[in-house]
């Protein structure tokens, strides 16, 4: 029986994809090994959010190559999937000559049975891809446009999970708030943000991804249907975005005690100039307005966030605006990252990476200390 080793880099979405990849392998007669030296096939489910994540893939393949040369063993087949697929095939084969096959993440499919190791909380993908085109982000190119799973299919999967004994589920998507709207909603962010067609002068400074639906937003309907499953006691979701966080969703959280009180709401910067250059579609003021609305209706809410420091053009004032916002919100956890230019993104082409590594590090240290002062050892596992 052939053996497969799956190495997952990056976020919960990748972890969930790997669970379904493993399901596919087991269905094809493989067994899983935890030791890559024994594997007949190695799948690298990659992350491209930062250069360091790509460097780790490169490092893994260098080790593999060295091991094969030293032992004379047959080289396992290496399959590359995940976010590094934003590179085209030629680029990938030059960058990582050891790979044998490239597997687009869309081919993993939502329907494949997931093999879950976590027996308490189940990761359940509800959508993949993204239409938001934040200028620094590779996801719209690596995962493609937003695609939601049919609501009934998700609910049916959670019913099965409940029968297996799960009491807790985490719903995953790049922008869970806009679940289902790519089919029925009115898109406000047109594809002028497309990779080869980017024009920063037309970026609206404060715009949701979708027009507010007249009926209940599909994500709220999904939350209600999952909450109706008696065995399910806790529902968490990642990632919410500050846009499309409509009042109906806040109302549902406030009245539905099964929904986790921890809400991860990436802000990325507290400066309106930087937010605009990032194409985040909200302002500092509208972000704080969402936070305050949630807090008013969900008094026990706990917020987490993501922040990038050292984005091109970030002045001391911009950074101070971020510090002030962080103090004002009082996040429980903040994932602070130093800006890393990613080839293929709009910011890579438009803005010189003009903040020195030294300044990025200083800002990172200041912010991390302030944002995570109470919570250095107890962060939830989210990207
Ligand atoms: S919302 Fe922005 S940061 Fe998040 S996945 Fe989409 S493009 Fe990337």
Short mmCIF file of N, CA and C in Angstrom, two decimals, residues 307 309 319 323 326 333-337 361-376 379:
data_model
loop_
_atom_site.label_atom_id
_atom_site.label_comp_id
_atom_site.label_asym_id
_atom_site.label_seq_id
_atom_site.Cartn_x
_atom_site.Cartn_y
_atom_site.Cartn_z
N UNK A 307 -2.85 42.86 11.56
CA UNK A 307 -2.30 44.19 11.23
C UNK A 307 -1.01 44.00 10.44
N UNK A 309 2.40 46.01 9.46
CA UNK A 309 3.21 47.23 9.66
C UNK A 309 4.22 47.34 8.53
N UNK A 319 1.52 55.05 11.38
CA UNK A 319 1.74 54.00 12.37
C UNK A 319 1.10 54.39 13.71
N UNK A 323 -1.58 52.50 16.14
CA UNK A 323 -1.42 52.29 17.59
C UNK A 323 -2.64 52.79 18.36
N UNK A 326 -5.57 50.51 17.92
CA UNK A 326 -5.41 49.27 18.69
C UNK A 326 -5.74 49.51 20.17
N UNK A 333 -6.32 39.58 20.86
CA UNK A 333 -5.14 39.11 20.13
C UNK A 333 -5.00 39.87 18.83
N UNK A 334 -3.76 40.07 18.42
CA UNK A 334 -3.52 40.71 17.13
C UNK A 334 -2.36 40.00 16.46
N UNK A 335 -2.58 39.60 15.23
CA UNK A 335 -1.51 38.99 14.45
C UNK A 335 -0.83 40.10 13.67
N UNK A 336 0.33 40.50 14.15
CA UNK A 336 1.01 41.63 13.54
C UNK A 336 2.08 41.08 12.58
N UNK A 337 2.01 41.53 11.33
CA UNK A 337 2.97 41.05 10.33
C UNK A 337 3.71 42.24 9.74
N UNK A 361 10.72 46.26 11.82
CA UNK A 361 10.92 45.45 13.05
C UNK A 361 10.54 46.28 14.28
N UNK A 362 10.99 47.54 14.29
CA UNK A 362 10.67 48.39 15.46
C UNK A 362 9.16 48.53 15.61
N UNK A 363 8.50 48.81 14.49
CA UNK A 363 7.03 48.99 14.56
C UNK A 363 6.36 47.69 14.97
N UNK A 364 6.85 46.59 14.44
CA UNK A 364 6.27 45.29 14.79
C UNK A 364 6.39 45.05 16.30
N UNK A 365 7.57 45.35 16.85
CA UNK A 365 7.79 45.09 18.28
C UNK A 365 6.88 45.96 19.14
N UNK A 366 6.78 47.23 18.76
CA UNK A 366 5.94 48.14 19.55
C UNK A 366 4.49 47.67 19.53
N UNK A 367 4.02 47.37 18.34
CA UNK A 367 2.61 47.01 18.19
C UNK A 367 2.29 45.66 18.82
N UNK A 368 3.17 44.71 18.60
CA UNK A 368 2.92 43.38 19.15
C UNK A 368 2.84 43.44 20.67
N UNK A 369 3.72 44.24 21.25
CA UNK A 369 3.75 44.37 22.71
C UNK A 369 2.44 44.98 23.22
N UNK A 370 2.01 46.02 22.54
CA UNK A 370 0.79 46.70 23.01
C UNK A 370 -0.46 45.87 22.72
N UNK A 371 -0.53 45.32 21.50
CA UNK A 371 -1.75 44.61 21.11
C UNK A 371 -1.91 43.29 21.84
N UNK A 372 -0.79 42.65 22.17
CA UNK A 372 -0.89 41.31 22.77
C UNK A 372 -0.41 41.29 24.22
N UNK A 373 -0.50 42.43 24.88
CA UNK A 373 0.12 42.52 26.20
C UNK A 373 -0.43 41.52 27.21
N UNK A 374 -1.72 41.17 27.08
CA UNK A 374 -2.30 40.25 28.06
C UNK A 374 -2.26 38.81 27.60
N UNK A 375 -1.73 38.59 26.42
CA UNK A 375 -2.09 37.33 25.82
C UNK A 375 -1.00 36.73 24.96
N UNK A 376 0.22 36.71 25.46
CA UNK A 376 1.30 36.25 24.60
C UNK A 376 1.33 34.75 24.42
N UNK A 379 -2.86 32.39 22.10
CA UNK A 379 -3.51 32.89 20.91
C UNK A 379 -4.25 31.78 20.17
#
